[in-house]
């Protein structure tokens, strides 16, 4: 069975982001089902409808990468009880211009991690609401991962057996639904 093309969007631009580490570990864990590619969002200009007539190349690249994917995995932190500005900016650029929403018809899964027990809960709920409006199919339950040092090793393996099994179940469910919808 062919692997699904998975666009991975990390909501943090930090070089040492724990959400990037989680995204890389998830991409590796889901390797049997997904062919992951990481979508760059740190070079996008701030969304401005005035730029739509002559779109900057990074925004065109973003749209191409989202459109080429069978499914989207968004891994995000929470900033001030909301989604990070860089992620919202990417969502806006890929949804425009009106009538040419690149998210439409995509299967989306959302997760995130922080040092707190449910540190990404508000961000994930807000993101699910936005993506349900734009993509239509947001799968999976609430997947809040409490990050502790050593949870993900340098090879991007999840070291805790229970967490790894939980996340593998999340990815298996995501792949199953995305595969049905991509057919």
Short mmCIF file of N, CA and C in Angstrom, two decimals:
data_model
loop_
_atom_site.label_atom_id
_atom_site.label_comp_id
_atom_site.label_asym_id
_atom_site.label_seq_id
_atom_site.Cartn_x
_atom_site.Cartn_y
_atom_site.Cartn_z
N UNK A 1 0.85 -1.18 0.00
CA UNK A 1 0.00 0.00 0.00
C UNK A 1 0.89 1.24 0.00
N UNK A 2 0.60 2.16 -0.88
CA UNK A 2 1.40 3.39 -0.99
C UNK A 2 1.25 4.25 0.25
N UNK A 3 2.34 4.91 0.60
CA UNK A 3 2.28 5.83 1.74
C UNK A 3 1.58 7.11 1.33
N UNK A 4 0.87 7.70 2.28
CA UNK A 4 0.18 8.97 2.07
C UNK A 4 1.19 10.12 2.14
N UNK A 5 1.02 11.11 1.28
CA UNK A 5 1.85 12.31 1.35
C UNK A 5 1.34 13.16 2.51
N UNK A 6 2.20 13.36 3.49
CA UNK A 6 1.84 14.09 4.71
C UNK A 6 2.60 15.39 4.79
N UNK A 7 1.87 16.50 4.79
CA UNK A 7 2.48 17.81 5.03
C UNK A 7 2.47 18.04 6.54
N UNK A 8 3.63 18.26 7.11
CA UNK A 8 3.75 18.50 8.55
C UNK A 8 4.01 19.99 8.74
N UNK A 9 3.11 20.63 9.49
CA UNK A 9 3.22 22.05 9.77
C UNK A 9 3.50 22.20 11.26
N UNK A 10 4.64 22.80 11.58
CA UNK A 10 5.00 23.04 12.98
C UNK A 10 4.69 24.50 13.29
N UNK A 11 3.90 24.73 14.33
CA UNK A 11 3.45 26.08 14.66
C UNK A 11 4.50 26.95 15.33
N UNK A 12 5.67 26.41 15.61
CA UNK A 12 6.72 27.17 16.26
C UNK A 12 7.88 27.39 15.30
N UNK A 13 8.46 28.57 15.33
CA UNK A 13 9.63 28.88 14.52
C UNK A 13 10.94 28.71 15.29
N UNK A 14 10.85 28.35 16.56
CA UNK A 14 12.08 28.20 17.37
C UNK A 14 12.95 27.08 16.81
N UNK A 15 14.25 27.33 16.76
CA UNK A 15 15.19 26.31 16.28
C UNK A 15 15.16 25.06 17.14
N UNK A 16 15.04 25.22 18.44
CA UNK A 16 15.04 24.07 19.36
C UNK A 16 13.64 23.80 19.90
N UNK A 17 12.65 23.99 19.08
CA UNK A 17 11.26 23.81 19.47
C UNK A 17 10.97 22.37 19.89
N UNK A 18 10.33 22.21 21.04
CA UNK A 18 9.92 20.87 21.45
C UNK A 18 8.79 20.36 20.56
N UNK A 19 8.03 21.27 19.97
CA UNK A 19 6.98 20.85 19.03
C UNK A 19 7.59 20.34 17.73
N UNK A 20 8.70 20.91 17.29
CA UNK A 20 9.40 20.38 16.12
C UNK A 20 9.93 18.99 16.43
N UNK A 21 10.50 18.82 17.62
CA UNK A 21 10.99 17.49 18.02
C UNK A 21 9.85 16.48 18.00
N UNK A 22 8.70 16.87 18.54
CA UNK A 22 7.55 15.97 18.54
C UNK A 22 7.12 15.67 17.10
N UNK A 23 7.07 16.69 16.26
CA UNK A 23 6.67 16.50 14.86
C UNK A 23 7.63 15.53 14.15
N UNK A 24 8.91 15.68 14.39
CA UNK A 24 9.89 14.79 13.77
C UNK A 24 9.74 13.36 14.28
N UNK A 25 9.45 13.22 15.58
CA UNK A 25 9.23 11.88 16.14
C UNK A 25 7.95 11.26 15.58
N UNK A 26 6.90 12.05 15.42
CA UNK A 26 5.66 11.55 14.84
C UNK A 26 5.85 11.14 13.38
N UNK A 27 6.61 11.94 12.63
CA UNK A 27 6.89 11.60 11.24
C UNK A 27 7.61 10.26 11.15
N UNK A 28 8.54 10.05 12.04
CA UNK A 28 9.28 8.79 12.07
C UNK A 28 8.38 7.64 12.51
N UNK A 29 7.57 7.86 13.53
CA UNK A 29 6.67 6.82 14.06
C UNK A 29 5.62 6.41 13.03
N UNK A 30 5.19 7.35 12.21
CA UNK A 30 4.18 7.06 11.19
C UNK A 30 4.77 6.71 9.84
N UNK A 31 6.05 6.39 9.79
CA UNK A 31 6.76 6.16 8.54
C UNK A 31 6.20 5.07 7.65
N UNK A 32 5.52 4.07 8.22
CA UNK A 32 4.94 3.01 7.39
C UNK A 32 3.74 3.52 6.59
N UNK A 33 3.02 4.49 7.15
CA UNK A 33 1.81 5.00 6.52
C UNK A 33 2.01 6.31 5.76
N UNK A 34 2.98 7.11 6.20
CA UNK A 34 3.11 8.46 5.67
C UNK A 34 4.48 8.70 5.05
N UNK A 35 4.48 9.51 4.01
CA UNK A 35 5.70 10.06 3.43
C UNK A 35 5.70 11.54 3.83
N UNK A 36 6.39 11.89 4.94
CA UNK A 36 6.28 13.25 5.47
C UNK A 36 7.16 14.27 4.74
N UNK A 37 6.66 15.49 4.68
CA UNK A 37 7.47 16.62 4.26
C UNK A 37 7.10 17.78 5.19
N UNK A 38 8.11 18.48 5.63
CA UNK A 38 7.90 19.58 6.57
C UNK A 38 7.70 20.87 5.78
N UNK A 39 6.62 21.56 6.10
CA UNK A 39 6.24 22.79 5.42
C UNK A 39 6.87 23.97 6.16
N UNK A 40 7.62 24.75 5.43
CA UNK A 40 8.27 25.92 6.03
C UNK A 40 7.28 27.07 6.13
N UNK A 41 7.21 27.71 7.32
CA UNK A 41 6.32 28.86 7.49
C UNK A 41 7.05 30.09 8.03
N UNK A 42 8.33 29.96 8.35
CA UNK A 42 9.03 31.07 9.00
C UNK A 42 9.44 32.19 8.05
N UNK A 43 9.30 31.97 6.74
CA UNK A 43 9.70 33.00 5.78
C UNK A 43 8.50 33.69 5.12
N UNK A 44 7.31 33.42 5.61
CA UNK A 44 6.12 34.03 5.02
C UNK A 44 5.97 35.48 5.48
N UNK A 45 5.65 36.38 4.57
CA UNK A 45 5.36 37.75 5.02
C UNK A 45 4.03 37.74 5.77
N UNK A 46 3.79 38.77 6.55
CA UNK A 46 2.49 38.87 7.22
C UNK A 46 1.40 38.95 6.17
N UNK A 47 0.31 38.22 6.42
CA UNK A 47 -0.77 38.21 5.45
C UNK A 47 -1.27 39.63 5.21
N UNK A 48 -1.44 39.97 3.93
CA UNK A 48 -1.94 41.26 3.53
C UNK A 48 -2.68 41.05 2.21
N UNK A 49 -3.96 41.27 2.22
CA UNK A 49 -4.77 41.03 1.02
C UNK A 49 -4.28 41.86 -0.17
N UNK A 50 -3.61 42.98 0.09
CA UNK A 50 -3.07 43.80 -0.99
C UNK A 50 -2.01 43.04 -1.79
N UNK A 51 -1.38 42.02 -1.20
CA UNK A 51 -0.33 41.27 -1.88
C UNK A 51 -0.87 40.10 -2.71
N UNK A 52 -2.16 39.85 -2.66
CA UNK A 52 -2.72 38.69 -3.37
C UNK A 52 -2.57 38.78 -4.89
N UNK A 53 -2.59 39.95 -5.45
CA UNK A 53 -2.48 40.09 -6.90
C UNK A 53 -1.09 39.70 -7.40
N UNK A 54 -0.07 39.94 -6.59
CA UNK A 54 1.31 39.60 -6.93
C UNK A 54 1.94 38.91 -5.72
N UNK A 55 1.51 37.67 -5.49
CA UNK A 55 1.88 36.94 -4.27
C UNK A 55 3.38 36.71 -4.17
N UNK A 56 3.94 36.89 -2.98
CA UNK A 56 5.34 36.55 -2.76
C UNK A 56 5.56 35.04 -2.93
N UNK A 57 6.69 34.66 -3.46
CA UNK A 57 6.99 33.24 -3.75
C UNK A 57 6.82 32.33 -2.54
N UNK A 58 7.26 32.70 -1.33
CA UNK A 58 7.05 31.78 -0.21
C UNK A 58 5.58 31.41 0.01
N UNK A 59 4.67 32.32 -0.29
CA UNK A 59 3.25 32.01 -0.11
C UNK A 59 2.75 31.06 -1.20
N UNK A 60 3.31 31.17 -2.39
CA UNK A 60 2.97 30.24 -3.47
C UNK A 60 3.51 28.84 -3.17
N UNK A 61 4.74 28.79 -2.64
CA UNK A 61 5.33 27.51 -2.24
C UNK A 61 4.48 26.82 -1.18
N UNK A 62 4.04 27.60 -0.19
CA UNK A 62 3.17 27.07 0.86
C UNK A 62 1.92 26.44 0.26
N UNK A 63 1.26 27.14 -0.64
CA UNK A 63 0.04 26.62 -1.26
C UNK A 63 0.32 25.33 -2.04
N UNK A 64 1.42 25.30 -2.77
CA UNK A 64 1.78 24.09 -3.54
C UNK A 64 2.00 22.90 -2.61
N UNK A 65 2.70 23.12 -1.50
CA UNK A 65 3.01 22.03 -0.57
C UNK A 65 1.75 21.50 0.10
N UNK A 66 0.85 22.38 0.47
CA UNK A 66 -0.41 21.95 1.09
C UNK A 66 -1.25 21.20 0.05
N UNK A 67 -1.34 21.72 -1.14
CA UNK A 67 -2.15 21.09 -2.20
C UNK A 67 -1.61 19.73 -2.61
N UNK A 68 -0.30 19.52 -2.53
CA UNK A 68 0.31 18.25 -2.93
C UNK A 68 0.09 17.15 -1.89
N UNK A 69 -0.30 17.51 -0.69
CA UNK A 69 -0.44 16.54 0.40
C UNK A 69 -1.79 15.84 0.37
N UNK A 70 -1.77 14.57 0.82
CA UNK A 70 -3.01 13.83 1.05
C UNK A 70 -3.60 14.19 2.41
N UNK A 71 -2.73 14.52 3.35
CA UNK A 71 -3.14 14.81 4.72
C UNK A 71 -2.19 15.84 5.33
N UNK A 72 -2.68 16.49 6.38
CA UNK A 72 -1.91 17.54 7.06
C UNK A 72 -1.82 17.21 8.54
N UNK A 73 -0.62 17.26 9.10
CA UNK A 73 -0.42 17.13 10.54
C UNK A 73 0.10 18.47 11.05
N UNK A 74 -0.64 19.07 11.98
CA UNK A 74 -0.22 20.33 12.58
C UNK A 74 0.19 20.05 14.02
N UNK A 75 1.42 20.42 14.35
CA UNK A 75 1.97 20.24 15.69
C UNK A 75 2.31 21.63 16.20
N UNK A 76 1.63 22.06 17.26
CA UNK A 76 1.76 23.46 17.63
C UNK A 76 1.84 23.70 19.13
N UNK A 77 2.59 24.71 19.52
CA UNK A 77 2.53 25.17 20.90
C UNK A 77 1.31 26.07 21.09
N UNK A 78 1.21 26.62 22.26
CA UNK A 78 0.16 27.59 22.56
C UNK A 78 0.84 28.89 22.97
N UNK A 79 0.43 29.98 22.36
CA UNK A 79 0.96 31.30 22.71
C UNK A 79 -0.18 32.15 23.24
N UNK A 80 -0.09 32.54 24.49
CA UNK A 80 -1.09 33.41 25.10
C UNK A 80 -2.52 32.90 24.91
N UNK A 81 -2.69 31.59 25.16
CA UNK A 81 -4.00 30.93 25.06
C UNK A 81 -4.58 30.96 23.65
N UNK A 82 -3.69 30.89 22.66
CA UNK A 82 -4.14 30.91 21.27
C UNK A 82 -3.10 30.22 20.40
N UNK A 83 -3.36 30.16 19.10
CA UNK A 83 -2.37 29.59 18.20
C UNK A 83 -1.29 30.63 17.93
N UNK A 84 -0.08 30.18 17.65
CA UNK A 84 1.01 31.12 17.38
C UNK A 84 0.71 31.96 16.13
N UNK A 85 1.20 33.17 16.13
CA UNK A 85 0.98 34.09 15.02
C UNK A 85 1.51 33.53 13.70
N UNK A 86 2.67 32.89 13.74
CA UNK A 86 3.25 32.34 12.50
C UNK A 86 2.34 31.28 11.90
N UNK A 87 1.71 30.46 12.74
CA UNK A 87 0.81 29.43 12.24
C UNK A 87 -0.46 30.05 11.67
N UNK A 88 -1.03 31.01 12.36
CA UNK A 88 -2.24 31.67 11.85
C UNK A 88 -1.94 32.35 10.52
N UNK A 89 -0.78 32.95 10.41
CA UNK A 89 -0.37 33.60 9.16
C UNK A 89 -0.32 32.59 8.02
N UNK A 90 0.26 31.42 8.27
CA UNK A 90 0.34 30.37 7.24
C UNK A 90 -1.06 29.88 6.85
N UNK A 91 -1.91 29.72 7.84
CA UNK A 91 -3.28 29.28 7.56
C UNK A 91 -3.97 30.30 6.65
N UNK A 92 -3.81 31.57 6.96
CA UNK A 92 -4.44 32.61 6.16
C UNK A 92 -3.91 32.63 4.73
N UNK A 93 -2.60 32.57 4.56
CA UNK A 93 -2.03 32.59 3.22
C UNK A 93 -2.50 31.41 2.38
N UNK A 94 -2.53 30.20 2.98
CA UNK A 94 -2.92 29.02 2.21
C UNK A 94 -4.41 28.97 1.91
N UNK A 95 -5.20 29.75 2.64
CA UNK A 95 -6.65 29.74 2.41
C UNK A 95 -7.08 30.79 1.38
N UNK A 96 -6.18 31.60 0.91
CA UNK A 96 -6.49 32.71 0.02
C UNK A 96 -5.88 32.52 -1.35
N UNK A 97 -6.34 33.17 -2.39
CA UNK A 97 -7.45 34.11 -2.39
C UNK A 97 -8.79 33.38 -2.24
N UNK A 98 -9.80 34.14 -1.98
CA UNK A 98 -11.13 33.58 -1.80
C UNK A 98 -11.47 32.65 -2.97
N UNK A 99 -11.96 31.47 -2.62
CA UNK A 99 -12.32 30.49 -3.64
C UNK A 99 -11.18 29.56 -4.03
N UNK A 100 -9.98 29.80 -3.52
CA UNK A 100 -8.81 28.97 -3.83
C UNK A 100 -8.11 28.52 -2.55
N UNK A 101 -8.90 27.97 -1.64
CA UNK A 101 -8.44 27.51 -0.35
C UNK A 101 -7.66 26.20 -0.50
N UNK A 102 -6.38 26.22 -0.23
CA UNK A 102 -5.54 25.03 -0.38
C UNK A 102 -5.82 23.96 0.68
N UNK A 103 -6.43 24.33 1.78
CA UNK A 103 -6.75 23.37 2.85
C UNK A 103 -7.97 22.52 2.51
N UNK A 104 -8.81 22.99 1.61
CA UNK A 104 -10.08 22.32 1.31
C UNK A 104 -9.86 20.88 0.90
N UNK A 105 -10.67 20.00 1.47
CA UNK A 105 -10.62 18.58 1.12
C UNK A 105 -9.49 17.80 1.76
N UNK A 106 -8.71 18.43 2.61
CA UNK A 106 -7.60 17.75 3.27
C UNK A 106 -8.05 17.15 4.60
N UNK A 107 -7.46 16.04 4.95
CA UNK A 107 -7.66 15.44 6.26
C UNK A 107 -6.58 16.01 7.17
N UNK A 108 -6.99 16.57 8.31
CA UNK A 108 -6.07 17.26 9.20
C UNK A 108 -6.10 16.62 10.58
N UNK A 109 -4.92 16.47 11.18
CA UNK A 109 -4.81 16.06 12.58
C UNK A 109 -4.00 17.13 13.31
N UNK A 110 -4.34 17.32 14.58
CA UNK A 110 -3.73 18.38 15.38
C UNK A 110 -3.20 17.79 16.68
N UNK A 111 -2.02 18.22 17.07
CA UNK A 111 -1.48 17.89 18.38
C UNK A 111 -0.48 18.98 18.78
N UNK A 112 0.09 18.84 19.94
CA UNK A 112 1.09 19.79 20.41
C UNK A 112 1.61 19.35 21.76
N UNK A 113 2.68 19.98 22.19
CA UNK A 113 3.28 19.63 23.47
C UNK A 113 3.75 20.87 24.20
N UNK A 114 3.78 20.75 25.50
CA UNK A 114 4.34 21.79 26.37
C UNK A 114 4.73 21.13 27.67
N UNK A 115 5.37 21.89 28.53
CA UNK A 115 5.77 21.36 29.83
C UNK A 115 4.60 21.18 30.78
N UNK A 116 3.47 21.81 30.50
CA UNK A 116 2.29 21.68 31.35
C UNK A 116 1.41 20.51 30.93
N UNK A 117 0.52 20.10 31.81
CA UNK A 117 -0.33 18.93 31.55
C UNK A 117 -1.22 19.12 30.33
N UNK A 118 -1.81 20.29 30.18
CA UNK A 118 -2.67 20.56 29.02
C UNK A 118 -2.32 21.92 28.42
N UNK A 119 -1.04 22.17 28.30
CA UNK A 119 -0.57 23.48 27.85
C UNK A 119 -0.95 23.87 26.45
N UNK A 120 -1.36 22.91 25.63
CA UNK A 120 -1.77 23.27 24.27
C UNK A 120 -3.26 23.06 24.04
N UNK A 121 -4.01 22.88 25.11
CA UNK A 121 -5.45 22.57 24.98
C UNK A 121 -6.21 23.68 24.27
N UNK A 122 -6.03 24.91 24.67
CA UNK A 122 -6.78 26.01 24.06
C UNK A 122 -6.35 26.20 22.61
N UNK A 123 -5.06 26.15 22.37
CA UNK A 123 -4.53 26.29 21.02
C UNK A 123 -5.10 25.20 20.10
N UNK A 124 -5.09 23.97 20.56
CA UNK A 124 -5.60 22.88 19.73
C UNK A 124 -7.09 23.03 19.46
N UNK A 125 -7.85 23.41 20.46
CA UNK A 125 -9.30 23.58 20.25
C UNK A 125 -9.58 24.71 19.26
N UNK A 126 -8.87 25.81 19.39
CA UNK A 126 -9.03 26.92 18.46
C UNK A 126 -8.64 26.49 17.04
N UNK A 127 -7.54 25.76 16.96
CA UNK A 127 -7.06 25.29 15.66
C UNK A 127 -8.05 24.32 15.02
N UNK A 128 -8.63 23.42 15.80
CA UNK A 128 -9.63 22.49 15.27
C UNK A 128 -10.83 23.26 14.70
N UNK A 129 -11.24 24.31 15.40
CA UNK A 129 -12.37 25.10 14.93
C UNK A 129 -12.03 25.77 13.58
N UNK A 130 -10.86 26.36 13.49
CA UNK A 130 -10.44 27.03 12.26
C UNK A 130 -10.32 26.02 11.12
N UNK A 131 -9.66 24.90 11.37
CA UNK A 131 -9.41 23.94 10.31
C UNK A 131 -10.67 23.19 9.90
N UNK A 132 -11.61 23.00 10.81
CA UNK A 132 -12.89 22.40 10.42
C UNK A 132 -13.60 23.30 9.43
N UNK A 133 -13.50 24.59 9.63
CA UNK A 133 -14.10 25.55 8.71
C UNK A 133 -13.39 25.54 7.36
N UNK A 134 -12.06 25.41 7.36
CA UNK A 134 -11.29 25.50 6.12
C UNK A 134 -11.10 24.16 5.41
N UNK A 135 -10.82 23.11 6.17
CA UNK A 135 -10.52 21.82 5.56
C UNK A 135 -11.73 20.90 5.56
N UNK A 136 -12.51 20.98 6.60
CA UNK A 136 -13.71 20.16 6.69
C UNK A 136 -13.53 18.88 7.47
N UNK A 137 -12.35 18.25 7.42
CA UNK A 137 -12.14 16.98 8.10
C UNK A 137 -10.96 17.09 9.05
N UNK A 138 -11.26 17.21 10.33
CA UNK A 138 -10.23 17.23 11.36
C UNK A 138 -10.44 15.98 12.20
N UNK A 139 -9.43 15.10 12.24
CA UNK A 139 -9.57 13.80 12.90
C UNK A 139 -8.84 13.76 14.22
N UNK A 140 -9.14 12.70 14.95
CA UNK A 140 -8.44 12.45 16.21
C UNK A 140 -9.08 13.15 17.38
N UNK A 141 -8.84 12.61 18.52
CA UNK A 141 -9.32 13.23 19.75
C UNK A 141 -8.34 14.29 20.20
N UNK A 142 -8.43 14.60 21.46
CA UNK A 142 -7.54 15.60 22.01
C UNK A 142 -6.24 14.93 22.40
N UNK A 143 -5.16 15.38 21.79
CA UNK A 143 -3.85 14.76 21.97
C UNK A 143 -2.90 15.78 22.57
N UNK A 144 -2.89 15.84 23.90
CA UNK A 144 -2.03 16.77 24.62
C UNK A 144 -0.85 15.97 25.18
N UNK A 145 0.35 16.34 24.79
CA UNK A 145 1.54 15.62 25.23
C UNK A 145 2.32 16.51 26.20
N UNK A 146 2.49 16.02 27.41
CA UNK A 146 3.30 16.74 28.39
C UNK A 146 4.75 16.42 28.10
N UNK A 147 5.51 17.46 27.80
CA UNK A 147 6.91 17.27 27.43
C UNK A 147 7.78 17.27 28.67
N UNK A 148 8.58 16.23 28.78
CA UNK A 148 9.60 16.15 29.82
C UNK A 148 10.92 15.85 29.14
N UNK A 149 12.00 16.38 29.68
CA UNK A 149 13.32 16.14 29.11
C UNK A 149 13.53 14.63 28.97
N UNK A 150 14.00 14.21 27.80
CA UNK A 150 14.25 12.80 27.55
C UNK A 150 13.08 12.06 26.93
N UNK A 151 11.92 12.68 26.81
CA UNK A 151 10.77 12.02 26.20
C UNK A 151 11.07 11.62 24.76
N UNK A 152 11.83 12.47 24.07
CA UNK A 152 12.22 12.21 22.68
C UNK A 152 13.75 12.27 22.62
N UNK A 153 14.36 11.18 22.16
CA UNK A 153 15.82 11.14 22.14
C UNK A 153 16.38 11.82 20.89
N UNK A 154 17.69 11.81 20.76
CA UNK A 154 18.35 12.49 19.65
C UNK A 154 18.05 11.86 18.29
N UNK A 155 17.59 10.62 18.27
CA UNK A 155 17.22 9.95 17.02
C UNK A 155 15.74 10.14 16.71
N UNK A 156 15.08 10.98 17.49
CA UNK A 156 13.66 11.29 17.36
C UNK A 156 12.78 10.06 17.59
N UNK A 157 13.20 9.27 18.57
CA UNK A 157 12.40 8.15 19.05
C UNK A 157 11.72 8.58 20.34
N UNK A 158 10.46 8.18 20.51
CA UNK A 158 9.73 8.46 21.74
C UNK A 158 10.14 7.39 22.74
N UNK A 159 10.71 7.80 23.87
CA UNK A 159 11.33 6.85 24.80
C UNK A 159 10.35 6.21 25.77
N UNK A 160 9.21 6.82 26.00
CA UNK A 160 8.21 6.28 26.92
C UNK A 160 7.28 5.33 26.15
N UNK A 161 7.24 4.07 26.57
CA UNK A 161 6.46 3.06 25.84
C UNK A 161 4.98 3.41 25.76
N UNK A 162 4.39 3.88 26.85
CA UNK A 162 2.96 4.21 26.86
C UNK A 162 2.67 5.39 25.94
N UNK A 163 3.53 6.40 25.97
CA UNK A 163 3.34 7.57 25.10
C UNK A 163 3.51 7.18 23.64
N UNK A 164 4.51 6.36 23.35
CA UNK A 164 4.74 5.90 21.98
C UNK A 164 3.52 5.11 21.48
N UNK A 165 2.98 4.20 22.30
CA UNK A 165 1.81 3.41 21.90
C UNK A 165 0.60 4.30 21.67
N UNK A 166 0.40 5.28 22.56
CA UNK A 166 -0.72 6.22 22.43
C UNK A 166 -0.60 6.99 21.11
N UNK A 167 0.59 7.51 20.82
CA UNK A 167 0.79 8.30 19.61
C UNK A 167 0.72 7.43 18.36
N UNK A 168 1.15 6.19 18.44
CA UNK A 168 1.03 5.28 17.30
C UNK A 168 -0.44 5.03 17.00
N UNK A 169 -1.27 4.86 18.04
CA UNK A 169 -2.70 4.70 17.83
C UNK A 169 -3.32 5.93 17.18
N UNK A 170 -2.90 7.11 17.63
CA UNK A 170 -3.35 8.37 17.04
C UNK A 170 -3.01 8.43 15.56
N UNK A 171 -1.77 8.07 15.22
CA UNK A 171 -1.33 8.10 13.81
C UNK A 171 -2.02 7.03 12.98
N UNK A 172 -2.24 5.86 13.55
CA UNK A 172 -2.93 4.80 12.82
C UNK A 172 -4.35 5.22 12.47
N UNK A 173 -5.04 5.82 13.44
CA UNK A 173 -6.41 6.29 13.19
C UNK A 173 -6.40 7.38 12.11
N UNK A 174 -5.48 8.31 12.23
CA UNK A 174 -5.33 9.39 11.26
C UNK A 174 -5.09 8.83 9.86
N UNK A 175 -4.15 7.88 9.74
CA UNK A 175 -3.83 7.28 8.44
C UNK A 175 -5.04 6.55 7.87
N UNK A 176 -5.76 5.83 8.70
CA UNK A 176 -6.92 5.10 8.22
C UNK A 176 -7.98 6.01 7.63
N UNK A 177 -8.27 7.09 8.31
CA UNK A 177 -9.28 8.03 7.82
C UNK A 177 -8.76 8.76 6.59
N UNK A 178 -7.51 9.21 6.64
CA UNK A 178 -6.94 9.94 5.50
C UNK A 178 -6.90 9.05 4.26
N UNK A 179 -6.59 7.78 4.44
CA UNK A 179 -6.51 6.85 3.31
C UNK A 179 -7.90 6.68 2.66
N UNK A 180 -8.93 6.56 3.49
CA UNK A 180 -10.30 6.42 2.96
C UNK A 180 -10.72 7.68 2.20
N UNK A 181 -10.39 8.83 2.75
CA UNK A 181 -10.80 10.08 2.12
C UNK A 181 -9.98 10.43 0.88
N UNK A 182 -8.74 9.92 0.82
CA UNK A 182 -7.88 10.21 -0.34
C UNK A 182 -8.20 9.30 -1.52
N UNK A 183 -8.92 8.21 -1.25
CA UNK A 183 -9.21 7.22 -2.32
C UNK A 183 -10.20 7.77 -3.33
#
